[in-house]
Structures are given as C-alpha cells and as structure tokens.
Short mmCIF file of C-alpha atoms and ligand atoms in Angstrom, two decimals:
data_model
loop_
_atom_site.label_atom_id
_atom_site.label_comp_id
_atom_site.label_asym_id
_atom_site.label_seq_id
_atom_site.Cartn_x
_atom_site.Cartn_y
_atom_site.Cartn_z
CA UNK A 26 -4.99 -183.36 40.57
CA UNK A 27 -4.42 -180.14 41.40
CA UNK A 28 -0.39 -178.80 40.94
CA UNK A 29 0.94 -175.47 42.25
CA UNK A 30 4.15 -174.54 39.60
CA UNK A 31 6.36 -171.94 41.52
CA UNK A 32 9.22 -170.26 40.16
CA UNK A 33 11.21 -167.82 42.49
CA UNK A 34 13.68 -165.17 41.95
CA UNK A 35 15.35 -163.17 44.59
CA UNK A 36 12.73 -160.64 44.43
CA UNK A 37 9.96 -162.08 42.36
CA UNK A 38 7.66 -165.25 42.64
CA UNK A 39 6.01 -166.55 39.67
CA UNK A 40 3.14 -168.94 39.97
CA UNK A 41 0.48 -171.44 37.34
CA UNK A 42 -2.13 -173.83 39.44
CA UNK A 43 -3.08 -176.45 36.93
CA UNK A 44 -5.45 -179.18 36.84
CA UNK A 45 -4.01 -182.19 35.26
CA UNK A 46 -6.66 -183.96 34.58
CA UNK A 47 -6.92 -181.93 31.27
CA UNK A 48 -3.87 -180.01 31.88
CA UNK A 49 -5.67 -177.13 32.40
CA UNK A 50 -4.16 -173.75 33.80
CA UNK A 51 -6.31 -172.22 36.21
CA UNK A 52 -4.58 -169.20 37.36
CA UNK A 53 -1.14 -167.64 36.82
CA UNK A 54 0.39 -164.75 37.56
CA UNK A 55 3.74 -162.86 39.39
CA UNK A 56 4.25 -161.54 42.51
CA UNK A 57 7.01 -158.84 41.81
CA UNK A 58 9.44 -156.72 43.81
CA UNK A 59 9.49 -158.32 46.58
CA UNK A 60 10.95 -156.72 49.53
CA UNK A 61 10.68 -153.61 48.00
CA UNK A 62 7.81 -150.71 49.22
CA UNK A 63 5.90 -150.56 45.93
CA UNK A 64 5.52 -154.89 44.59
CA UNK A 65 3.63 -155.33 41.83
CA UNK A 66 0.88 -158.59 41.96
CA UNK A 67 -0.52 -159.32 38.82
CA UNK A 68 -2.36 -162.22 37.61
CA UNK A 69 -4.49 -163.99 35.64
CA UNK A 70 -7.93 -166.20 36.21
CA UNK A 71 -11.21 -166.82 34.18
CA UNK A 72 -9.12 -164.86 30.93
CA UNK A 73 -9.11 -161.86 33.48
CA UNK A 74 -6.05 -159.75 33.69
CA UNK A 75 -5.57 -158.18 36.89
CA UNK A 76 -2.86 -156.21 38.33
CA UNK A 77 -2.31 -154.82 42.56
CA UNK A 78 0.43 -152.89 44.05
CA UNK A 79 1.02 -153.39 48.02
CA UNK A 80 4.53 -153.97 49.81
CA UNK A 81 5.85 -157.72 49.79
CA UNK A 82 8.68 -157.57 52.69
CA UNK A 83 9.32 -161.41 51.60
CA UNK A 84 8.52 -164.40 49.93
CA UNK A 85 6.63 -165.60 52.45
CA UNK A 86 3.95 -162.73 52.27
CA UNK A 87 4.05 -163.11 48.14
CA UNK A 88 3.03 -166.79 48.71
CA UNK A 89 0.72 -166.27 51.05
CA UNK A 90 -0.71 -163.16 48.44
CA UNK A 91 -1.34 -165.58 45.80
CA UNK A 92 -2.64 -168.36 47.96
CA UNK A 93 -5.71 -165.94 49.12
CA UNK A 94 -6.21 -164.92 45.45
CA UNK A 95 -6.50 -168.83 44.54
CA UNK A 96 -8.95 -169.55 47.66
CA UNK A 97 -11.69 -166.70 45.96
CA UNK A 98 -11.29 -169.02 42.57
CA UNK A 99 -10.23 -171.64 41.96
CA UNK A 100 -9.12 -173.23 45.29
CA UNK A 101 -12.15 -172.43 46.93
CA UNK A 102 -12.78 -175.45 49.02
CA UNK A 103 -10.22 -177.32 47.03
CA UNK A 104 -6.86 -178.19 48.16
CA UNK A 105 -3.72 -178.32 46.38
CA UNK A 106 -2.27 -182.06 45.64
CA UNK A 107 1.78 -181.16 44.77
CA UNK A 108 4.07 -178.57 44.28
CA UNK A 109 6.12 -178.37 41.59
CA UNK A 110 9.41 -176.27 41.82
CA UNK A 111 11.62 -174.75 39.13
CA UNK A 112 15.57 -175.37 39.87
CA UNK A 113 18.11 -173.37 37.69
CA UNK A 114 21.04 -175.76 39.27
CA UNK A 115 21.24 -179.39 39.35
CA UNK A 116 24.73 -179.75 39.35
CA UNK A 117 26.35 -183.08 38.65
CA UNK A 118 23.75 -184.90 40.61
CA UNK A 119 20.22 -184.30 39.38
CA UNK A 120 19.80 -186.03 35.61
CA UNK A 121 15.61 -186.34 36.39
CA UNK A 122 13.25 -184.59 39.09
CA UNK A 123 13.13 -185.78 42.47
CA UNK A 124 11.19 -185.02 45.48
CA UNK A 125 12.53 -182.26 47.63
CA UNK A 126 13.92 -184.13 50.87
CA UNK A 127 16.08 -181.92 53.18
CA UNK A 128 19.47 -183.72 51.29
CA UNK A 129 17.92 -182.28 48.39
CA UNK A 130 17.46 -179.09 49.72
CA UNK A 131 21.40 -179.09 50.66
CA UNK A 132 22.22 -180.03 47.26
CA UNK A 133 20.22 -176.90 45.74
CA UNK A 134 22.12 -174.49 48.44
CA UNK A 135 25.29 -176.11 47.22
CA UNK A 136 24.97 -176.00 43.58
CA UNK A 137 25.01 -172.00 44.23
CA UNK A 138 28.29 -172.10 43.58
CA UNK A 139 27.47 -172.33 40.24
CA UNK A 140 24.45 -170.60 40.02
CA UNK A 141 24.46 -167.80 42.55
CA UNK A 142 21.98 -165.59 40.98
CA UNK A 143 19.35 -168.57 40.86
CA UNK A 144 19.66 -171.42 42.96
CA UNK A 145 19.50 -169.34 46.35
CA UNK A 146 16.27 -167.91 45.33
CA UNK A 147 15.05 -171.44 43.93
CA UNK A 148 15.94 -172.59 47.42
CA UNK A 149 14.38 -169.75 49.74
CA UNK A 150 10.77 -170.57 47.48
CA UNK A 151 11.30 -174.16 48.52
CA UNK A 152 11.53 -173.36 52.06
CA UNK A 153 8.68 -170.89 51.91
CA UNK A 154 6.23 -173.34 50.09
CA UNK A 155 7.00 -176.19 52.26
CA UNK A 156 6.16 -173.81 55.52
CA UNK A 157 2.62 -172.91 53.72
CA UNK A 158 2.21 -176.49 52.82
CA UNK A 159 3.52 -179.01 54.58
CA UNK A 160 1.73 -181.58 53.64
CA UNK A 161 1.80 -182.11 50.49
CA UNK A 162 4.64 -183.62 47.91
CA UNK A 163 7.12 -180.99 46.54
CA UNK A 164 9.47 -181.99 43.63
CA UNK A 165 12.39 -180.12 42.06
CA UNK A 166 12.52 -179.49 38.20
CA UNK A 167 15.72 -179.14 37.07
CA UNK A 168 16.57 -176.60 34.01
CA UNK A 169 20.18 -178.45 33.56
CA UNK A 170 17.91 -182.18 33.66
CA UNK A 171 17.17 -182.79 30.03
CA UNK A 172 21.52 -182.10 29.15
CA UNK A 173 22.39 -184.69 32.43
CA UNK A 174 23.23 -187.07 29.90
CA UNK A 175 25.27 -185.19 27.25
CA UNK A 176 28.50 -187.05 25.57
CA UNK A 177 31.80 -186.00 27.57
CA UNK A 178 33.36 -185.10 24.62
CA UNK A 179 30.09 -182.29 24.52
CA UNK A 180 30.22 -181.61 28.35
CA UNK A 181 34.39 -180.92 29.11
CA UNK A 182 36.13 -177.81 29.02
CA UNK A 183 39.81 -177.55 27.61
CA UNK A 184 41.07 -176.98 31.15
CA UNK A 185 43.07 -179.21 32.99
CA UNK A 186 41.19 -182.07 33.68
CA UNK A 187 41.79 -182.76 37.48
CA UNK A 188 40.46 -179.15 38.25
CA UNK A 189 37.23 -180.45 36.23
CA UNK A 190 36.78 -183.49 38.22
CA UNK A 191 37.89 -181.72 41.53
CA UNK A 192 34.94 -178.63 41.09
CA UNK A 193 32.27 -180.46 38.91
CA UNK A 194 33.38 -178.15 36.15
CA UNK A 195 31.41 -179.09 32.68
CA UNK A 196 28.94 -177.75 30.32
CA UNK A 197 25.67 -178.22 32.39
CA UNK A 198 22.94 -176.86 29.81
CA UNK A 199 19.53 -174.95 30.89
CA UNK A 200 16.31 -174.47 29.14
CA UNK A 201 16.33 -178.37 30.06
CA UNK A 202 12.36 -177.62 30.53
CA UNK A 203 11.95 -176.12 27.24
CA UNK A 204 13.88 -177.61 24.40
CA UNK A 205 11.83 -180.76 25.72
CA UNK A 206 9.08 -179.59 25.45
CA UNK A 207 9.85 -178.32 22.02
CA UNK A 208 11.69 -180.93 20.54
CA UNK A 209 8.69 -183.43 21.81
CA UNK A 210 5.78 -180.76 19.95
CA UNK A 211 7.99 -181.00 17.10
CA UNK A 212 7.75 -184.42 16.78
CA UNK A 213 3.94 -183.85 16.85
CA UNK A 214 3.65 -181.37 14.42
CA UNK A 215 6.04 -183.54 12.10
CA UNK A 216 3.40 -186.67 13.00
CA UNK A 217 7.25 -188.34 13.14
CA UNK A 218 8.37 -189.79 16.07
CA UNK A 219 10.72 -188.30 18.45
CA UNK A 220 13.32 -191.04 18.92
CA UNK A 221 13.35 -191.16 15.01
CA UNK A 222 14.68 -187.51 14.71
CA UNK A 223 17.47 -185.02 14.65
CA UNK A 224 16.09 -181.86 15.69
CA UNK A 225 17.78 -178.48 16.37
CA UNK A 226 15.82 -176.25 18.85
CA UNK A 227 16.53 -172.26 19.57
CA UNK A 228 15.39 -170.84 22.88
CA UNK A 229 15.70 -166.97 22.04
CA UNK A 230 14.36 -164.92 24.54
CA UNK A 231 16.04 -162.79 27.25
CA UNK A 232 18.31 -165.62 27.85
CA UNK A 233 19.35 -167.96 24.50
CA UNK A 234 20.38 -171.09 24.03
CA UNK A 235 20.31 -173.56 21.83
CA UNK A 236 20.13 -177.32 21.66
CA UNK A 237 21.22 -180.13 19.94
CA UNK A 238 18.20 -182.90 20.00
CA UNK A 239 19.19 -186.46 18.50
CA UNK A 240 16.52 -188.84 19.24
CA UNK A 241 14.98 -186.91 22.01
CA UNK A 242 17.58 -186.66 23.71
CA UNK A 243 20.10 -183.37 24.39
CA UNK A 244 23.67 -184.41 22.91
CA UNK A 245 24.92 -180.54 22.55
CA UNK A 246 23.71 -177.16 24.00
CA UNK A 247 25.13 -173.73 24.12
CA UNK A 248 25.11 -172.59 27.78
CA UNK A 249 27.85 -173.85 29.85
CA UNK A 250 28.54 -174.86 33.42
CA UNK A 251 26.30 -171.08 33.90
CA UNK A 252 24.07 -169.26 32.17
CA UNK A 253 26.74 -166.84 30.68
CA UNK A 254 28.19 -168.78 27.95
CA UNK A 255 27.14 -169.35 24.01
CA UNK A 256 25.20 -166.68 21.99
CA UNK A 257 24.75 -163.06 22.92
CA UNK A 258 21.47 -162.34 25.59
CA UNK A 259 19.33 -159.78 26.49
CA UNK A 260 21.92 -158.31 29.24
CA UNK A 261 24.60 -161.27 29.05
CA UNK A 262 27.63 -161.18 26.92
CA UNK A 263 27.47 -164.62 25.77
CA UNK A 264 30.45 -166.52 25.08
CA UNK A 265 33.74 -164.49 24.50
CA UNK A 266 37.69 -164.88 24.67
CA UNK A 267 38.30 -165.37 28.61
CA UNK A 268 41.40 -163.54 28.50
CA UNK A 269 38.89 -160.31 27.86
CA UNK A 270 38.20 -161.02 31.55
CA UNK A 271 41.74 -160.61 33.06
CA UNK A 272 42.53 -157.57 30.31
CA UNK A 273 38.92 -155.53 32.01
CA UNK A 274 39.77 -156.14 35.50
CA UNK A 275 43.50 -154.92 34.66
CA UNK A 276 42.72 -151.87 32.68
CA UNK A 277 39.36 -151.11 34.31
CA UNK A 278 40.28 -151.78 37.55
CA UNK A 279 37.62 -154.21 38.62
CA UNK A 280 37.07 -156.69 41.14
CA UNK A 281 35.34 -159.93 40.73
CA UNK A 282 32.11 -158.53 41.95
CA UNK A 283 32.17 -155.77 39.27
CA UNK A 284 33.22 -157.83 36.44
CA UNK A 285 30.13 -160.46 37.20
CA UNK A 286 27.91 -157.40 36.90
CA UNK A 287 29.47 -156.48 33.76
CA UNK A 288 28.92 -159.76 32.05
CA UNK A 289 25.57 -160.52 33.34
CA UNK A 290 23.54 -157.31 33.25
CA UNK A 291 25.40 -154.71 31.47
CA UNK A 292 26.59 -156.68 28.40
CA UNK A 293 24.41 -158.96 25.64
CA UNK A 294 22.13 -156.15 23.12
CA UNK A 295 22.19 -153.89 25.86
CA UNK A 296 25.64 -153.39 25.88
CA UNK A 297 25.98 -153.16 22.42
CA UNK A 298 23.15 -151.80 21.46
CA UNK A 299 23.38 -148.97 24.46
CA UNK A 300 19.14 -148.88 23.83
CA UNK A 301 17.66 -151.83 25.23
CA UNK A 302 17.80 -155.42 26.18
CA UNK A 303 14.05 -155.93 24.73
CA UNK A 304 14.76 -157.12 21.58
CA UNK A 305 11.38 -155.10 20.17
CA UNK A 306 13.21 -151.82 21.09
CA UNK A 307 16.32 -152.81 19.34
CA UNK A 308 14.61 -154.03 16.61
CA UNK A 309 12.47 -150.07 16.48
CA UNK A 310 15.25 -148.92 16.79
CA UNK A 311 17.82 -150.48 14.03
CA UNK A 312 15.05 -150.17 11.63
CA UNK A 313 15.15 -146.27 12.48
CA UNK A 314 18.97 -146.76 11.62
CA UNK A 315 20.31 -146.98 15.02
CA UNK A 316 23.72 -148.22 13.68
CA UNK A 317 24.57 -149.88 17.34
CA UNK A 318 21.54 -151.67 17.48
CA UNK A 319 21.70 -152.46 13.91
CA UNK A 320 24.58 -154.03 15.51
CA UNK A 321 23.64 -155.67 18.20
CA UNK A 322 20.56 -157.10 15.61
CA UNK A 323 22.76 -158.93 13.68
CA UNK A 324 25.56 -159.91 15.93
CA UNK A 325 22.47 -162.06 17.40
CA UNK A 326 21.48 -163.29 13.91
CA UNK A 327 24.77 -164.05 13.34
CA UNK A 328 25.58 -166.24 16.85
CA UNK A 329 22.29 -168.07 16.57
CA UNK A 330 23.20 -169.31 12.66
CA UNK A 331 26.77 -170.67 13.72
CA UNK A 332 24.69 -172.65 16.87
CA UNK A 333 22.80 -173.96 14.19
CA UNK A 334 25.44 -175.00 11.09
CA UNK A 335 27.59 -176.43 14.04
CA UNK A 336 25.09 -178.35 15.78
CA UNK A 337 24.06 -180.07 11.69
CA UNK A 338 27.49 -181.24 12.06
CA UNK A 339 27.39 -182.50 15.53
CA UNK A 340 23.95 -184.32 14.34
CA UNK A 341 25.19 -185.21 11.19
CA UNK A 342 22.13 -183.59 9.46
CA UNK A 343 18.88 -182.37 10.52
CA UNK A 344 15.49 -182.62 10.39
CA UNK A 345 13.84 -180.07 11.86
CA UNK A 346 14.80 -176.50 13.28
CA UNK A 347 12.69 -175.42 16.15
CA UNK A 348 12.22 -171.35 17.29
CA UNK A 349 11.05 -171.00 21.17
CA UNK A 350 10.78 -168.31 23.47
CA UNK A 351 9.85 -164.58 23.32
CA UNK A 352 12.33 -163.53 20.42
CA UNK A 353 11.98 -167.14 18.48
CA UNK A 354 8.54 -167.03 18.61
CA UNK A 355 7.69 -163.33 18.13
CA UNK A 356 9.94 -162.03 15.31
CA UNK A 357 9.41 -163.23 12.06
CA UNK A 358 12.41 -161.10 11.09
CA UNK A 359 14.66 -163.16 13.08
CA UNK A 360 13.53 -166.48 11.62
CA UNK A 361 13.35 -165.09 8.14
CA UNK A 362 17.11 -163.66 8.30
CA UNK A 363 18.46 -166.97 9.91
CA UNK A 364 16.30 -169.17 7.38
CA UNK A 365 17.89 -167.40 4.64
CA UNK A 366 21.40 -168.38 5.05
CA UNK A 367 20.11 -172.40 5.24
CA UNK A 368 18.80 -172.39 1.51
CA UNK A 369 22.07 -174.40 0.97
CA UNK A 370 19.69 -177.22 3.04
CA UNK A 371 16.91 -177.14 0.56
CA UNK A 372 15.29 -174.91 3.59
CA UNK A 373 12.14 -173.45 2.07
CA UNK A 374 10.57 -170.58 3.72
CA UNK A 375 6.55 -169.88 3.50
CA UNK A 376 6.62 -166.04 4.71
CA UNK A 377 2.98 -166.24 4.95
CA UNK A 378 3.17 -168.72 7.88
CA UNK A 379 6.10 -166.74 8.79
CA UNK A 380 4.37 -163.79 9.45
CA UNK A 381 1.19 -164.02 9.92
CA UNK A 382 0.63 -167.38 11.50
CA UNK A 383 0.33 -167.37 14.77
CA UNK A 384 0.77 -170.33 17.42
CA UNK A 385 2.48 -173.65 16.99
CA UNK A 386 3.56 -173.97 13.57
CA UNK A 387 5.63 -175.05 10.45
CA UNK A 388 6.93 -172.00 8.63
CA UNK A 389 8.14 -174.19 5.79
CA UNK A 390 6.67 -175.33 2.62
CA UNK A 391 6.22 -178.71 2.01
CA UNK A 392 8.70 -178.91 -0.66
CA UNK A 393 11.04 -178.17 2.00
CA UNK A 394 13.87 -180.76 2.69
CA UNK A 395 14.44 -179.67 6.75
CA UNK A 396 10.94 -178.26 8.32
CA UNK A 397 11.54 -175.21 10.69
CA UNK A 398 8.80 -174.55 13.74
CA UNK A 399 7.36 -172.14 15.71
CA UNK A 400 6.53 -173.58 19.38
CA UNK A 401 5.65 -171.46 21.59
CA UNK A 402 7.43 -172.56 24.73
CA UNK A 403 5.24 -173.83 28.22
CA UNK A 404 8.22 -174.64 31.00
CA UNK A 405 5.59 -174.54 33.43
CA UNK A 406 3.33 -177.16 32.23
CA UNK A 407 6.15 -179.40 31.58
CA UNK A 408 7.26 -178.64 35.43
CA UNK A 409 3.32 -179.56 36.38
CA UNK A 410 3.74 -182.69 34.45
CA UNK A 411 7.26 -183.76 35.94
CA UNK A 412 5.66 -183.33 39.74
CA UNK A 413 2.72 -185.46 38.62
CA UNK A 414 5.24 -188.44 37.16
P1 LIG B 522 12.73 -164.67 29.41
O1 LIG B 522 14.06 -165.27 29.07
O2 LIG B 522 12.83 -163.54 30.39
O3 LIG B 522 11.64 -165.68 29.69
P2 LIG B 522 11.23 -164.17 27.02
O4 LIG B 522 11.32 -165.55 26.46
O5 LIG B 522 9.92 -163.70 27.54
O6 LIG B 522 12.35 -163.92 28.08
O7 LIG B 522 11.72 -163.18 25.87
C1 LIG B 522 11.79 -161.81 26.07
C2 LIG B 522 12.31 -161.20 24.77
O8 LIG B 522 11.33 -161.45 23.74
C3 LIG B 522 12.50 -159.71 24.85
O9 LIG B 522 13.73 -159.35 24.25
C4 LIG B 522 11.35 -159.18 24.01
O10 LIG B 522 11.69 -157.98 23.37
C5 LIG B 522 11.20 -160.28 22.98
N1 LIG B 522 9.89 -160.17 22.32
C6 LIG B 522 8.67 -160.30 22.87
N2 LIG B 522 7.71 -160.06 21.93
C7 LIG B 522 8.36 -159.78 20.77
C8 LIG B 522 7.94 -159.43 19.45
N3 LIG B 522 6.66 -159.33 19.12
N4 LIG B 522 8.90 -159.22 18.51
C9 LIG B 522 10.21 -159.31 18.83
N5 LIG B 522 10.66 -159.62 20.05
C10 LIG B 522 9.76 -159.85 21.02
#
C-alpha cells in the first residue's frame, strides 16, 4: 500500500511516499517558498539528495512538482492508495484520525481560531490534494489527538469557567504524533510494556513540549490551547505572566497583530539570545561566552527540568525519560545538563552513549533506577500508519 504523508504550511509543502508493506520511505522531500519567485524543491530518493529552484505561485503547482518527481521513481506506473494529512488543530472534536469528509474539512477551517498560523494551511493542502487525487481516501492526523483524552483537572484554565465551555478554551496539547511514537519505542527499547509504564517524553526542537505518558496514554503536556504556551522555543516565548501582555501593548503601543508577532517569532532563544533561534548557533555561541545566549542556553535547561520534576509528581514516579526532536536528539549537552540535576532519582548517566551513540538509544547505565532515551522522532510514519488503520 502505497501512502502519500503531506504536511503544508502557508508557504511550504512537505512530503514522505511510503510503502507499508515494510514501512518503507520511498521519497521525501520539501517544496519551499511557495508563492514566492525563487522556491526551493529539494528531495530525497534512492539515498540521493537533490535540490531545484523554480517559482511555486501555489500549492497546487508544489503538489503537482513533487507528483512528477515521484512518477520518474517510484510511482512510475504505480498509483498512490491514501493520503495521509498532518492537522495542527483538532479542537474539541477530533480525539483519533478520521477521514476527511467536507464536515471535516469545516471543522479544520474552524479550529483556526485557535490555530491561525496552521490549520488554514493544513486546510488549503487538503483541498489541493483532494483536486490532484480524487479518488483516493484522505485522512486527517491530528497533532492535539494523542492529549484528546487528558484529565480535566490537566486540561482547564483558571478562567472563569463558562467562558471555557462557551469558546472550547482548554489545554489541547501537540506533538500528539510524536510523544506516541516515542513513548511506544520506549517501551521497546525497555522490552517493558507500554500500558505497564510511566514515561516522561521531551520534544525539543524548534517548538518544545513535553509530555506526561502514564500507561500510554497523555495525562499532562506543556503546550496549551496553542502552540505558545510551556517552555521557551526556538522563536516563541513560551509560557509567561499574561499580564506582560496588557503591560507591552500599553507601554509599547501595540496592537493585537503586533503583539502575536512578538510572541511567536521574535521571542523564545532568539529573543533572548538576540543570535539565533538554531539552538547549534546559540550553543557556538555561549560556549564563545556570548553571555545572552549563555542565557537563553540555560533558561531552556532550566524550563525543560521543571516540565520534568513536575510531571514525576503528576505520575507519581517515573520510569523512563524520553529526548525527541532536533535539540533532544542532537545535543548531548542538553541531556547531560538536565540528567545532572535528576541524580536525586538514582539517574545514572553513561556519557559514552551520551555522546557518541548515535540513533535510538538508552543513555543510562544499567545500574540506573529511571532509564533516559534517545528516539529520534518519525511524525510522518506514524501519520502513514494512522491513514492505513
Ligand atoms: P522543528 O520543530 O522545526 O521540526 P527540529 O525538531 O528539526 O525543529 O529542531 C530544530 C532545532 O534542532 C534547531 O534549534 C537546531 O539548532 C537543533 N539542532 C539540530 N541539530 C543539532 C545538533 N547537532 N546539536 C544541537 N542542536 C541541534
């Protein structure tokens, strides 16, 4: 069976064809800038890297790109069975994947409201994939899915709680795709099963957050009812006071446009930092005693440890502690600076795995009363797996 994972951003189109009958990825690659005069098409097939620049006016043209490129491989006289399509936004409806249906399609342009930077360009790939392919099943994978089911006590805000039930207001969760994934290759690696195990699991890439796993199943995560909220991002501010919002837009004189901007793309490591948002630089550049991103280092050490020591407490111990994503899975340093502060756990580092393994891992000894992981995350094969089910 042959399963076309899309991803789409308001000017950029990810793609992966797999064959699941092995689970094998065939081709992958980006289509980016779209709508702009110089896009960027790059992908991946037979280990090849290859990269093309050629205007993209819209989504429609960057599908129809990558479909040629997959007719001279690996589509070539083979047809695609299923699309599968990652949602940022399932609001309060969507606990599981369904099959895209024009209701569903509504849904996705409604649950903008809370995720206006994703869910209209999750929607507008929709569209364009069903026009190319009409014939063939597309599902919806939601990234809030896998924290549907999270306790209310978890999921409400300290707001009035009218205004909550009256806007769908809650702690939604994202990652959904990946902290499953994890948690479940944890399980693996532990040879333990899942529903047997409390497992803590830290997406730290561009965008963080992390999860609270108790039997498989997400009972806490950081991210809210957006993207915005819990530890410190790339570009996002993570969570702070709110009243910080009302003093900026007094004393800065900003409207609500201006103040989204600020929180979403100028804030996070970049903002503190005032280098980068790509962690590597940050790290180059603290270790060349850049005191701000010395700063902006450890503020992130220091918001993904609290995650952690809270989320023992919400689990009532732990078992294992899972790193994901490009940050988690990429700097050792990281890992080794948050490990450090969990020796009170009987946490045991092995800095040789730490540093030089490479892959899916345990970076622990076996001595070690909680195990901590390296997974490398794979949101798209998970979405190829949840249109084949
Ligand atoms: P996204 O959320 O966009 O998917 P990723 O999970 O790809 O983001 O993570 C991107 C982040 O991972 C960037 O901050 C990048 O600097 C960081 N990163 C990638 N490789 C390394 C590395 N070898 N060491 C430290 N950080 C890394």
């Amino acid at each position: 069976m042959l399963v076309l994972v899309l991803n789409a951003g308001s000017s950029s189109l990810k793609f992966n064809l797999y064959d699941m009958t092995h689970e094998d990825s065939l081709a992958e690659g980006m289509a980016e800038r779209i709508g702009l005069p110089d896009g960027i098409f790059t992908w991946t097939m037979d280990g090849v890297k290859r990269e093309d620049s050629f205007p993209m006016p819209d989504h429609g043209i960057a599908l129809e790109t990558i479909i040629a490129r997959l007719q001279e491989g690996p589509l070539k006289g083979e047809r695609i069975h299923a699309v599968g399509h990652r949602v940022v936004h399932g609001g309060p409806k969507y606990g599981d994947s369904v099959l895209v249906t024009d209701e569903v399609l509504r849904d996705i342009d409604a649950y903008a409201m809370y995720a206006p930077l994703h869910n209209p360009a999750n929607a507008l790939g929709i569209r364009t994939a069903k026009q190319v392919f009409p014939e063939v099943p597309h599902v919806a994978v939601f990234d809030t899915a896998f924290h549907h089911d999270l306790p209310p006590h978890a999921y409400t805000y300290g707001i009035p709680y009218e205004l909550s039930q009256k806007y769908g207001i809650r702690r939604y969760g994202f990652h959904g795709s990946s902290h499953s994934f994890v948690a479940a290759r944890t399980a693996i690696l532990l040879c333990r099963p899942l529903r047997a195990l409390k497992i803590i699991t830290c997406h730290v890439g561009n965008g963080t957050s992390i999860c609270a796993v108790r039997h498989g199943r997400s009972i806490d995560t950081s991210m809210g009812m957006t993207p915005l909220q819990g530890v410190v991002m790339g570009t996002r501010s993570g969570s702070i006071d709110p009243s910080i919002v009302e003093f900026l837009i007094e004393q800065e004189h900003l409207d609500f446009n201006q103040i989204t901007q600020l929180l979403n793309k100028k804030s996070g490591l970049l903002g503190i930092s005032g280098v980068s948002s790509d962690f590597r630089e940050i790290e180059i550049a603290a270790n060349q005693g850049n005191e701000r991103a010395k700063l902006a280092r450890d503020l992130l050490y220091n918001a993904v440890r609290k995650f952690i020591g809270s989320y023992i407490a919400v689990l009532n111990g732990v078992d294992a502690i899972t790193f994901t994503a490009g940050i988690g899975t990429n700097s050792h340093t990281l890992r080794a600076e948050i490990c450090k502060n969990l020796s009170f756990l009987g946490v045991e580092l092995d800095p040789v795995a730490n540093e030089h393994g490479t892959g899916e891992r345990l970076i622990t000894t076996s001595a070690s009363k909680v195990a901590v992981a390296v997974v490398p995350t794979n949101e798209e094969l998970m979405i190829a797996r949840e249109t084949v089910r």
